[in-house]
mmCIF file of C-alpha atoms in Angstrom:
data_model
loop_
_atom_site.group_PDB
_atom_site.id
_atom_site.type_symbol
_atom_site.label_atom_id
_atom_site.label_comp_id
_atom_site.label_asym_id
_atom_site.label_seq_id
_atom_site.Cartn_x
_atom_site.Cartn_y
_atom_site.Cartn_z
ATOM 1 C CA UNK A 7 149.877 195.526 84.197
ATOM 2 C CA UNK A 8 148.160 193.458 86.832
ATOM 3 C CA UNK A 9 145.803 195.591 88.878
ATOM 4 C CA UNK A 10 143.265 194.425 91.433
ATOM 5 C CA UNK A 11 140.776 192.228 89.598
ATOM 6 C CA UNK A 12 141.167 190.076 86.526
ATOM 7 C CA UNK A 13 144.664 189.436 85.385
ATOM 8 C CA UNK A 14 145.204 190.433 81.753
ATOM 9 C CA UNK A 15 146.758 187.030 80.918
ATOM 10 C CA UNK A 16 143.408 185.332 81.549
ATOM 11 C CA UNK A 17 141.650 187.362 78.889
ATOM 12 C CA UNK A 18 143.678 186.174 75.927
ATOM 13 C CA UNK A 19 147.080 186.346 74.278
ATOM 14 C CA UNK A 20 149.336 189.406 74.742
ATOM 15 C CA UNK A 21 149.270 190.434 71.079
ATOM 16 C CA UNK A 22 145.505 191.005 71.422
ATOM 17 C CA UNK A 23 145.569 192.554 74.904
ATOM 18 C CA UNK A 24 148.221 195.069 73.915
ATOM 19 C CA UNK A 25 146.219 196.726 71.183
ATOM 20 C CA UNK A 26 146.244 200.368 70.102
ATOM 21 C CA UNK A 27 144.268 201.504 73.147
ATOM 22 C CA UNK A 28 146.594 199.798 75.570
ATOM 23 C CA UNK A 29 149.591 201.139 73.671
ATOM 24 C CA UNK A 30 148.186 204.653 73.998
ATOM 25 C CA UNK A 31 148.162 204.262 77.799
ATOM 26 C CA UNK A 32 151.878 203.614 77.749
ATOM 27 C CA UNK A 33 152.313 206.778 75.722
ATOM 28 C CA UNK A 34 150.073 209.093 77.734
ATOM 29 C CA UNK A 35 149.478 207.801 81.248
ATOM 30 C CA UNK A 36 152.106 209.414 83.465
ATOM 31 C CA UNK A 37 151.549 206.917 86.263
ATOM 32 C CA UNK A 38 152.269 203.935 84.026
ATOM 33 C CA UNK A 39 155.299 205.688 82.568
ATOM 34 C CA UNK A 40 156.622 206.515 86.044
ATOM 35 C CA UNK A 41 156.209 202.946 87.325
ATOM 36 C CA UNK A 42 157.767 201.342 84.265
ATOM 37 C CA UNK A 43 160.709 203.754 84.354
ATOM 38 C CA UNK A 44 161.308 203.111 88.041
ATOM 39 C CA UNK A 45 161.277 199.354 87.497
ATOM 40 C CA UNK A 46 163.711 199.686 84.606
ATOM 41 C CA UNK A 47 166.016 201.742 86.813
ATOM 42 C CA UNK A 48 165.921 199.074 89.492
ATOM 43 C CA UNK A 49 166.429 196.274 86.960
ATOM 44 C CA UNK A 50 169.435 198.067 85.525
ATOM 45 C CA UNK A 51 170.801 198.470 89.034
ATOM 46 C CA UNK A 52 170.413 194.739 89.648
ATOM 47 C CA UNK A 53 172.052 193.999 86.299
ATOM 48 C CA UNK A 54 175.302 195.316 87.773
ATOM 49 C CA UNK A 55 176.936 196.189 84.475
ATOM 50 C CA UNK A 56 180.569 197.400 84.497
ATOM 51 C CA UNK A 57 180.691 201.115 85.328
ATOM 52 C CA UNK A 58 180.590 203.654 82.524
ATOM 53 C CA UNK A 59 180.919 201.099 79.732
ATOM 54 C CA UNK A 60 178.326 201.131 76.932
ATOM 55 C CA UNK A 61 176.812 197.655 76.585
ATOM 56 C CA UNK A 62 174.717 195.756 74.059
ATOM 57 C CA UNK A 63 171.528 194.699 75.837
ATOM 58 C CA UNK A 64 168.393 192.711 75.129
ATOM 59 C CA UNK A 65 164.967 193.992 76.223
ATOM 60 C CA UNK A 66 162.365 191.226 76.334
ATOM 61 C CA UNK A 67 158.830 192.510 75.917
ATOM 62 C CA UNK A 68 160.105 195.990 75.102
ATOM 63 C CA UNK A 69 156.615 197.237 74.228
ATOM 64 C CA UNK A 70 156.587 200.949 73.455
ATOM 65 C CA UNK A 71 160.269 201.298 74.258
ATOM 66 C CA UNK A 72 159.785 202.966 77.670
ATOM 67 C CA UNK A 73 162.390 200.739 79.283
ATOM 68 C CA UNK A 74 164.587 200.997 76.208
ATOM 69 C CA UNK A 75 164.661 204.784 76.480
ATOM 70 C CA UNK A 76 166.088 204.464 79.958
ATOM 71 C CA UNK A 77 168.773 202.116 78.641
ATOM 72 C CA UNK A 78 169.625 204.584 75.880
ATOM 73 C CA UNK A 79 169.821 207.414 78.393
ATOM 74 C CA UNK A 80 172.375 205.383 80.322
ATOM 75 C CA UNK A 81 174.471 205.128 77.171
ATOM 76 C CA UNK A 82 173.669 201.534 76.232
ATOM 77 C CA UNK A 83 172.582 200.089 72.907
ATOM 78 C CA UNK A 84 169.710 197.635 72.901
ATOM 79 C CA UNK A 85 167.547 195.324 70.868
ATOM 80 C CA UNK A 86 163.910 194.857 71.875
ATOM 81 C CA UNK A 87 161.572 191.964 71.178
ATOM 82 C CA UNK A 88 157.795 192.232 71.515
ATOM 83 C CA UNK A 89 154.859 190.192 70.303
ATOM 84 C CA UNK A 90 152.414 193.060 69.858
ATOM 85 C CA UNK A 91 152.524 194.988 66.561
ATOM 86 C CA UNK A 92 150.510 197.836 68.142
ATOM 87 C CA UNK A 93 153.071 198.357 70.899
ATOM 88 C CA UNK A 94 155.943 198.261 68.411
ATOM 89 C CA UNK A 95 154.167 200.815 66.217
ATOM 90 C CA UNK A 96 153.909 203.088 69.249
ATOM 91 C CA UNK A 97 157.624 202.502 69.865
ATOM 92 C CA UNK A 98 158.371 203.634 66.306
ATOM 93 C CA UNK A 99 156.284 206.773 66.886
ATOM 94 C CA UNK A 100 158.302 207.480 70.007
ATOM 95 C CA UNK A 101 161.462 207.046 67.932
ATOM 96 C CA UNK A 102 162.886 204.393 70.205
ATOM 97 C CA UNK A 103 166.613 204.209 69.654
ATOM 98 C CA UNK A 104 167.031 200.470 69.887
ATOM 99 C CA UNK A 105 166.327 197.985 67.143
ATOM 100 C CA UNK A 106 162.911 196.367 67.408
ATOM 101 C CA UNK A 107 161.870 192.836 66.512
ATOM 102 C CA UNK A 108 158.398 191.353 66.230
ATOM 103 C CA UNK A 109 158.729 187.988 67.911
ATOM 104 C CA UNK A 110 157.448 185.512 70.496
ATOM 105 C CA UNK A 111 159.869 184.956 73.382
ATOM 106 C CA UNK A 112 158.393 181.482 73.931
ATOM 107 C CA UNK A 113 159.713 180.473 70.514
ATOM 108 C CA UNK A 114 163.268 181.308 71.457
ATOM 109 C CA UNK A 115 165.527 184.330 71.028
ATOM 110 C CA UNK A 116 166.764 184.385 67.409
ATOM 111 C CA UNK A 117 170.358 185.445 67.983
ATOM 112 C CA UNK A 118 173.748 183.773 67.704
ATOM 113 C CA UNK A 119 175.432 182.662 70.964
ATOM 114 C CA UNK A 120 177.199 185.255 73.104
ATOM 115 C CA UNK A 121 175.501 188.256 71.530
ATOM 116 C CA UNK A 122 174.391 190.306 74.543
ATOM 117 C CA UNK A 123 176.111 191.760 77.602
ATOM 118 C CA UNK A 124 172.887 191.583 79.581
ATOM 119 C CA UNK A 125 169.147 191.268 79.385
ATOM 120 C CA UNK A 126 166.230 192.993 81.086
ATOM 121 C CA UNK A 127 162.527 192.429 80.921
ATOM 122 C CA UNK A 128 159.823 194.569 82.504
ATOM 123 C CA UNK A 129 156.397 193.070 83.221
ATOM 124 C CA UNK A 130 156.519 190.503 80.417
ATOM 125 C CA UNK A 131 157.600 186.991 81.395
ATOM 126 C CA UNK A 132 154.413 186.096 83.293
ATOM 127 C CA UNK A 133 152.629 185.985 79.907
ATOM 128 C CA UNK A 134 154.477 182.740 79.134
ATOM 129 C CA UNK A 135 152.644 180.941 81.921
ATOM 130 C CA UNK A 136 149.261 180.908 80.228
ATOM 131 C CA UNK A 137 148.641 178.704 77.216
ATOM 132 C CA UNK A 138 146.845 180.638 74.492
ATOM 133 C CA UNK A 139 146.819 177.935 71.853
ATOM 134 C CA UNK A 140 145.926 174.271 72.270
ATOM 135 C CA UNK A 141 149.444 173.208 71.365
ATOM 136 C CA UNK A 142 151.098 175.546 73.898
ATOM 137 C CA UNK A 143 152.648 173.948 76.933
ATOM 138 C CA UNK A 144 153.791 176.748 79.270
ATOM 139 C CA UNK A 145 156.623 174.727 80.802
ATOM 140 C CA UNK A 146 158.037 173.906 77.365
ATOM 141 C CA UNK A 147 157.764 177.508 76.164
ATOM 142 C CA UNK A 148 159.442 178.749 79.344
ATOM 143 C CA UNK A 149 162.236 176.197 78.894
ATOM 144 C CA UNK A 150 162.700 177.150 75.245
ATOM 145 C CA UNK A 151 162.828 180.824 76.235
ATOM 146 C CA UNK A 152 165.361 180.311 79.020
ATOM 147 C CA UNK A 153 167.679 177.972 77.090
ATOM 148 C CA UNK A 154 167.851 180.345 74.145
ATOM 149 C CA UNK A 155 168.320 183.305 76.518
ATOM 150 C CA UNK A 156 171.179 181.480 78.232
ATOM 151 C CA UNK A 157 172.798 180.895 74.869
ATOM 152 C CA UNK A 158 172.562 184.456 73.525
ATOM 153 C CA UNK A 159 174.074 185.955 76.669
ATOM 154 C CA UNK A 160 177.815 186.429 76.980
ATOM 155 C CA UNK A 161 179.282 184.045 79.560
ATOM 156 C CA UNK A 162 178.969 185.661 82.985
ATOM 157 C CA UNK A 163 176.226 188.045 81.913
ATOM 158 C CA UNK A 164 173.040 188.574 83.887
ATOM 159 C CA UNK A 165 169.382 188.660 83.044
ATOM 160 C CA UNK A 166 167.010 190.642 85.281
ATOM 161 C CA UNK A 167 163.361 189.929 84.595
ATOM 162 C CA UNK A 168 160.737 191.968 86.457
ATOM 163 C CA UNK A 169 157.459 190.079 86.457
ATOM 164 C CA UNK A 170 154.041 189.806 88.090
ATOM 165 C CA UNK A 171 153.601 186.154 89.117
ATOM 166 C CA UNK A 172 149.993 185.213 89.773
ATOM 167 C CA UNK A 173 150.844 182.889 92.662
ATOM 168 C CA UNK A 174 153.848 181.129 94.227
ATOM 169 C CA UNK A 175 153.337 178.067 92.022
ATOM 170 C CA UNK A 176 153.758 180.169 88.905
ATOM 171 C CA UNK A 177 156.926 181.752 90.272
ATOM 172 C CA UNK A 178 158.171 178.264 91.105
ATOM 173 C CA UNK A 179 157.432 177.041 87.571
ATOM 174 C CA UNK A 180 159.317 179.956 86.033
ATOM 175 C CA UNK A 181 162.315 179.626 88.360
ATOM 176 C CA UNK A 182 162.547 175.861 87.833
ATOM 177 C CA UNK A 183 162.668 176.192 84.060
ATOM 178 C CA UNK A 184 165.309 178.905 84.362
ATOM 179 C CA UNK A 185 167.480 176.699 86.572
ATOM 180 C CA UNK A 186 166.998 173.761 84.192
ATOM 181 C CA UNK A 187 168.322 175.948 81.401
ATOM 182 C CA UNK A 188 171.557 176.428 83.305
ATOM 183 C CA UNK A 189 170.991 179.750 85.068
ATOM 184 C CA UNK A 190 171.848 180.364 88.714
ATOM 185 C CA UNK A 191 170.353 183.123 90.808
ATOM 186 C CA UNK A 192 166.945 183.680 92.305
ATOM 187 C CA UNK A 193 164.120 186.064 93.033
ATOM 188 C CA UNK A 194 164.709 189.464 94.612
ATOM 189 C CA UNK A 195 161.575 190.911 96.211
ATOM 190 C CA UNK A 196 161.320 194.648 96.804
ATOM 191 C CA UNK A 197 158.981 195.928 99.530
ATOM 192 C CA UNK A 198 157.640 192.464 100.438
ATOM 193 C CA UNK A 199 155.224 193.832 103.027
ATOM 194 C CA UNK A 200 153.427 196.260 100.771
ATOM 195 C CA UNK A 201 150.610 195.046 98.542
ATOM 196 C CA UNK A 202 151.004 197.857 96.021
ATOM 197 C CA UNK A 203 154.741 198.395 95.993
ATOM 198 C CA UNK A 204 155.795 194.744 96.049
ATOM 199 C CA UNK A 205 157.876 193.875 92.995
ATOM 200 C CA UNK A 206 159.491 190.636 91.891
ATOM 201 C CA UNK A 207 162.773 190.591 90.006
ATOM 202 C CA UNK A 208 164.062 187.272 88.734
ATOM 203 C CA UNK A 209 167.848 187.717 88.716
ATOM 204 C CA UNK A 210 169.617 185.101 86.630
ATOM 205 C CA UNK A 211 173.352 184.657 86.244
ATOM 206 C CA UNK A 212 174.819 182.757 83.348
ATOM 207 C CA UNK A 213 178.278 182.413 84.844
ATOM 208 C CA UNK A 214 179.540 181.206 88.219
ATOM 209 C CA UNK A 215 177.060 182.096 90.969
ATOM 210 C CA UNK A 216 177.448 185.328 92.831
ATOM 211 C CA UNK A 217 175.454 186.470 95.802
ATOM 212 C CA UNK A 218 171.897 187.609 95.243
ATOM 213 C CA UNK A 219 171.274 191.323 95.834
ATOM 214 C CA UNK A 220 169.040 192.233 98.785
ATOM 215 C CA UNK A 221 165.510 193.400 98.122
ATOM 216 C CA UNK A 222 164.470 196.905 99.108
ATOM 217 C CA UNK A 223 162.570 197.222 102.331
ATOM 218 C CA UNK A 224 160.384 199.709 104.100
ATOM 219 C CA UNK A 225 162.083 201.978 106.578
ATOM 220 C CA UNK A 226 159.850 202.820 109.571
ATOM 221 C CA UNK A 227 156.577 204.211 108.301
ATOM 222 C CA UNK A 228 157.506 205.432 104.861
ATOM 223 C CA UNK A 229 158.425 203.469 101.755
ATOM 224 C CA UNK A 230 160.210 206.404 100.204
ATOM 225 C CA UNK A 231 162.401 207.040 103.225
ATOM 226 C CA UNK A 232 165.555 206.460 101.126
ATOM 227 C CA UNK A 233 165.026 209.801 99.440
ATOM 228 C CA UNK A 234 165.038 212.966 101.515
ATOM 229 C CA UNK A 235 161.636 214.513 101.996
ATOM 230 C CA UNK A 236 161.723 218.086 103.185
ATOM 231 C CA UNK A 237 158.513 218.623 105.085
ATOM 232 C CA UNK A 238 157.437 220.351 108.225
ATOM 233 C CA UNK A 239 155.335 217.319 109.165
ATOM 234 C CA UNK A 240 156.188 215.705 112.432
ATOM 235 C CA UNK A 241 156.917 212.024 112.123
ATOM 236 C CA UNK A 242 155.587 210.327 115.240
ATOM 237 C CA UNK A 243 158.187 208.230 116.950
ATOM 238 C CA UNK A 244 156.006 206.662 119.606
ATOM 239 C CA UNK A 245 152.616 205.037 119.508
ATOM 240 C CA UNK A 246 150.482 206.730 122.138
ATOM 241 C CA UNK A 247 147.626 204.654 123.510
ATOM 242 C CA UNK A 248 144.834 206.203 125.568
ATOM 243 C CA UNK A 249 145.907 206.409 129.182
ATOM 244 C CA UNK A 250 149.036 204.298 128.872
ATOM 245 C CA UNK A 251 151.832 205.750 126.774
ATOM 246 C CA UNK A 252 153.810 202.952 125.244
ATOM 247 C CA UNK A 253 157.092 204.385 124.105
ATOM 248 C CA UNK A 254 158.840 202.534 121.386
ATOM 249 C CA UNK A 255 161.904 204.386 122.527
ATOM 250 C CA UNK A 256 162.647 205.577 126.027
ATOM 251 C CA UNK A 257 162.570 209.378 126.168
ATOM 252 C CA UNK A 258 165.903 211.110 126.628
ATOM 253 C CA UNK A 259 167.904 207.952 125.891
ATOM 254 C CA UNK A 260 170.717 207.974 123.313
ATOM 255 C CA UNK A 261 168.427 206.189 120.876
ATOM 256 C CA UNK A 262 165.738 208.848 121.321
ATOM 257 C CA UNK A 263 168.269 211.617 120.723
ATOM 258 C CA UNK A 264 169.510 209.940 117.553
ATOM 259 C CA UNK A 265 165.952 209.454 116.278
ATOM 260 C CA UNK A 266 165.101 213.083 116.957
ATOM 261 C CA UNK A 267 168.200 214.223 115.091
ATOM 262 C CA UNK A 268 167.299 211.944 112.163
ATOM 263 C CA UNK A 269 163.792 213.371 112.117
ATOM 264 C CA UNK A 270 165.121 216.923 112.017
ATOM 265 C CA UNK A 271 167.513 215.988 109.209
ATOM 266 C CA UNK A 272 164.577 214.653 107.216
ATOM 267 C CA UNK A 273 162.828 217.958 107.783
ATOM 268 C CA UNK A 274 165.790 219.632 106.220
ATOM 269 C CA UNK A 275 167.064 221.374 109.338
ATOM 270 C CA UNK A 276 170.712 221.757 110.113
ATOM 271 C CA UNK A 277 171.810 219.074 112.552
ATOM 272 C CA UNK A 278 175.205 218.455 114.108
ATOM 273 C CA UNK A 279 176.811 215.190 113.005
ATOM 274 C CA UNK A 280 176.444 212.119 115.226
ATOM 275 C CA UNK A 281 179.570 211.301 117.156
ATOM 276 C CA UNK A 282 180.557 209.027 120.007
ATOM 277 C CA UNK A 283 179.520 211.857 122.360
ATOM 278 C CA UNK A 284 175.956 212.092 121.037
ATOM 279 C CA UNK A 285 173.478 211.452 123.831
ATOM 280 C CA UNK A 286 176.208 210.455 126.255
ATOM 281 C CA UNK A 287 175.447 210.388 129.932
ATOM 282 C CA UNK A 288 176.256 213.760 131.417
ATOM 283 C CA UNK A 289 177.311 214.378 135.015
ATOM 284 C CA UNK A 290 174.241 214.972 137.222
ATOM 285 C CA UNK A 291 175.080 218.709 137.525
ATOM 286 C CA UNK A 292 175.293 219.794 133.833
ATOM 287 C CA UNK B 9 167.016 197.262 61.447
ATOM 288 C CA UNK B 10 170.674 198.165 61.840
ATOM 289 C CA UNK B 11 173.452 196.107 60.302
ATOM 290 C CA UNK B 12 174.859 195.498 63.775
ATOM 291 C CA UNK B 13 171.651 193.673 64.711
ATOM 292 C CA UNK B 14 171.636 191.770 61.425
ATOM 293 C CA UNK B 15 175.145 190.569 62.242
ATOM 294 C CA UNK B 16 173.870 188.878 65.394
ATOM 295 C CA UNK B 17 170.471 187.649 64.177
ATOM 296 C CA UNK B 18 170.157 183.937 63.616
ATOM 297 C CA UNK B 19 167.294 181.726 62.489
ATOM 298 C CA UNK B 20 165.503 179.841 65.276
ATOM 299 C CA UNK B 21 163.528 177.545 63.010
ATOM 300 C CA UNK B 22 163.319 173.990 64.375
ATOM 301 C CA UNK B 23 166.312 171.824 63.621
ATOM 302 C CA UNK B 24 168.441 174.557 62.093
ATOM 303 C CA UNK B 25 170.818 175.442 64.946
ATOM 304 C CA UNK B 26 174.083 177.206 64.101
ATOM 305 C CA UNK B 27 173.514 176.713 60.360
ATOM 306 C CA UNK B 28 170.812 179.381 60.651
ATOM 307 C CA UNK B 29 173.455 182.105 60.657
ATOM 308 C CA UNK B 30 173.881 184.470 58.915
ATOM 309 C CA UNK B 31 170.495 185.443 57.547
ATOM 310 C CA UNK B 32 170.614 186.463 53.913
ATOM 311 C CA UNK B 33 169.579 190.082 53.636
ATOM 312 C CA UNK B 34 167.575 191.622 50.789
ATOM 313 C CA UNK B 35 166.557 195.255 51.075
ATOM 314 C CA UNK B 36 164.147 197.306 49.010
ATOM 315 C CA UNK B 37 164.347 200.431 51.145
ATOM 316 C CA UNK B 38 167.343 201.643 53.103
ATOM 317 C CA UNK B 39 167.682 204.823 55.132
ATOM 318 C CA UNK B 40 170.625 206.566 56.755
ATOM 319 C CA UNK B 41 169.795 207.697 60.302
ATOM 320 C CA UNK B 42 172.503 209.670 62.099
ATOM 321 C CA UNK B 43 173.489 208.210 65.457
ATOM 322 C CA UNK B 44 175.771 209.784 68.038
ATOM 323 C CA UNK B 45 179.295 208.405 67.708
ATOM 324 C CA UNK B 46 180.495 206.406 70.701
ATOM 325 C CA UNK B 47 184.035 205.153 69.958
ATOM 326 C CA UNK B 48 184.170 202.948 73.043
ATOM 327 C CA UNK B 49 181.060 201.022 72.058
ATOM 328 C CA UNK B 50 182.210 200.565 68.460
ATOM 329 C CA UNK B 51 185.627 199.373 69.622
ATOM 330 C CA UNK B 52 183.951 196.856 71.953
ATOM 331 C CA UNK B 53 181.731 195.483 69.205
ATOM 332 C CA UNK B 54 184.457 195.096 66.541
ATOM 333 C CA UNK B 55 185.819 191.774 67.875
ATOM 334 C CA UNK B 56 182.286 190.349 68.105
ATOM 335 C CA UNK B 57 181.320 191.220 64.537
ATOM 336 C CA UNK B 58 181.228 188.396 62.006
ATOM 337 C CA UNK B 59 183.073 190.063 59.129
ATOM 338 C CA UNK B 60 182.068 187.719 56.319
ATOM 339 C CA UNK B 61 178.401 188.275 57.141
ATOM 340 C CA UNK B 62 178.931 192.023 57.431
ATOM 341 C CA UNK B 63 180.695 192.234 54.054
ATOM 342 C CA UNK B 64 177.943 190.198 52.397
ATOM 343 C CA UNK B 65 175.226 192.413 53.873
ATOM 344 C CA UNK B 66 177.095 195.619 52.967
ATOM 345 C CA UNK B 67 177.531 194.374 49.401
ATOM 346 C CA UNK B 68 173.810 193.616 48.984
ATOM 347 C CA UNK B 69 173.073 197.134 50.170
ATOM 348 C CA UNK B 70 175.759 198.557 47.842
ATOM 349 C CA UNK B 71 177.410 200.480 50.662
ATOM 350 C CA UNK B 72 180.667 200.858 48.776
ATOM 351 C CA UNK B 73 183.862 201.125 50.768
ATOM 352 C CA UNK B 74 183.802 198.602 53.602
ATOM 353 C CA UNK B 75 187.066 197.555 55.308
ATOM 354 C CA UNK B 76 187.659 193.847 54.768
ATOM 355 C CA UNK B 77 189.029 193.358 58.270
ATOM 356 C CA UNK B 78 189.795 195.370 61.408
ATOM 357 C CA UNK B 79 193.044 197.276 61.077
ATOM 358 C CA UNK B 80 195.834 196.746 63.564
ATOM 359 C CA UNK B 81 195.318 198.989 66.572
ATOM 360 C CA UNK B 82 191.779 199.802 65.553
ATOM 361 C CA UNK B 83 190.884 201.034 69.058
ATOM 362 C CA UNK B 84 192.810 204.250 68.463
ATOM 363 C CA UNK B 85 192.069 204.605 64.757
ATOM 364 C CA UNK B 86 189.214 207.139 64.782
ATOM 365 C CA UNK B 87 188.657 207.134 61.008
ATOM 366 C CA UNK B 88 188.228 203.377 61.032
ATOM 367 C CA UNK B 89 185.907 203.527 64.051
ATOM 368 C CA UNK B 90 183.801 206.277 62.489
ATOM 369 C CA UNK B 91 183.523 204.269 59.293
ATOM 370 C CA UNK B 92 182.422 201.149 61.192
ATOM 371 C CA UNK B 93 180.039 203.271 63.294
ATOM 372 C CA UNK B 94 178.377 204.498 60.108
ATOM 373 C CA UNK B 95 178.075 201.022 58.610
ATOM 374 C CA UNK B 96 176.932 199.219 61.741
ATOM 375 C CA UNK B 97 174.694 201.801 63.412
ATOM 376 C CA UNK B 98 173.593 204.405 60.886
ATOM 377 C CA UNK B 99 172.397 202.243 58.010
ATOM 378 C CA UNK B 100 168.763 201.238 58.599
ATOM 379 C CA UNK B 101 167.007 198.642 56.478
ATOM 380 C CA UNK B 102 163.372 199.801 56.376
ATOM 381 C CA UNK B 103 161.841 197.282 53.962
ATOM 382 C CA UNK B 104 163.238 193.958 52.877
ATOM 383 C CA UNK B 105 163.600 190.314 53.820
ATOM 384 C CA UNK B 106 165.848 188.031 55.808
ATOM 385 C CA UNK B 107 166.247 184.461 54.631
ATOM 386 C CA UNK B 108 167.362 181.491 56.699
ATOM 387 C CA UNK B 109 170.253 179.883 54.801
ATOM 388 C CA UNK B 110 169.373 176.366 55.969
ATOM 389 C CA UNK B 111 165.593 176.137 55.805
ATOM 390 C CA UNK B 112 164.922 178.888 53.271
ATOM 391 C CA UNK B 113 162.327 180.459 55.553
ATOM 392 C CA UNK B 114 161.821 184.154 54.806
ATOM 393 C CA UNK B 115 161.342 186.766 57.536
ATOM 394 C CA UNK B 116 159.900 190.023 56.179
ATOM 395 C CA UNK B 117 161.080 193.444 57.374
ATOM 396 C CA UNK B 118 158.442 196.198 57.573
ATOM 397 C CA UNK B 119 159.049 199.781 58.820
ATOM 398 C CA UNK B 120 162.449 198.628 60.017
ATOM 399 C CA UNK B 121 161.059 195.802 62.158
ATOM 400 C CA UNK B 122 161.831 192.184 61.164
ATOM 401 C CA UNK B 123 158.946 189.794 61.779
ATOM 402 C CA UNK B 124 160.508 186.755 63.458
ATOM 403 C CA UNK B 125 157.239 185.041 64.431
ATOM 404 C CA UNK B 126 157.318 181.321 63.627
ATOM 405 C CA UNK B 127 154.395 179.059 62.861
ATOM 406 C CA UNK B 128 153.649 176.111 65.150
ATOM 407 C CA UNK B 129 155.442 173.580 62.901
ATOM 408 C CA UNK B 130 158.625 175.643 62.833
ATOM 409 C CA UNK B 131 158.882 176.087 66.577
ATOM 410 C CA UNK B 132 161.447 174.017 68.404
ATOM 411 C CA UNK B 133 159.186 173.639 71.452
#
């Protein structure tokens, strides 16, 4: 996981970084578990699998099987590949339900063509961009990975790869190799304006191109505004400056009324539904 | 490693291509792990299964009665689906080897996990 400071890829190869200590974090640390699960949920959403049908999926960089557990909970069957024996051992301890393979994604995916209905990857692909051995050429390894991935997917299937690119050039390198391998698609960015919440999902389609899903965005002041938060806190709707009050919304206007109703709904209070009559101009004597 | 996975695994050694399938299975330890039966998933996988490879693998593991081909109308045949579910998803190879039929390269299986790491010479890149 890339936190502020040195990126783990600069310290050495993934099979050494993800040792027993690191694996233990993925077993114990509730914050890491929560983040990984949320990203898997989003990746699965972007994968857009047919409703209610159990699928056979590939999990690249499955690690301790955190993402795989989510797939199993959704009723899917999966195969995971990871390069770290320590992480796979932890996955065995957690009794991950998918089949696990010890392998290097840069060497290709060792499956026959048309095996999988979809593929996800959480926080793994950026490791391909750093050469750990003298003979490694990142572009070649990326190309090998993407061509084999393209082959093992059923025609029309998607691959959603969540990753932490170090810089735009790295993202460009990864995307170029994916396109060269025959994929269409692009990068979906969630919460682009937040340093902490920003997430990159490389969405690749192996069939005819479809439209790219929209990234999630902040709503007003909160990032979690999609879920209802029942609080008694007042959410300020205007920025008050000393002396001069600059209203973002004119008081008593229809917009102001709608915002106030929305605020009260968020607080969990009972609010009448919005209709065409909401905030309409009343006769002067009301 | 389940037999379903073995049926899709293929060798990615340099220069081997489609001749790297299927991998020859040898098992020294096999376990039966019960898995919840999902008839829809099994029915979806039946057409994708390579039967010759499955029969060969089942024979090496001495699984006994394995249907030689999908019966007509297998989607509704629950006995057939349950049988295939057991063979494909409940038989776990814990220790053994997988051998590439073309290059002869052996991939060991430990604790149910096949080691598919290639050396630098064997990599296609």
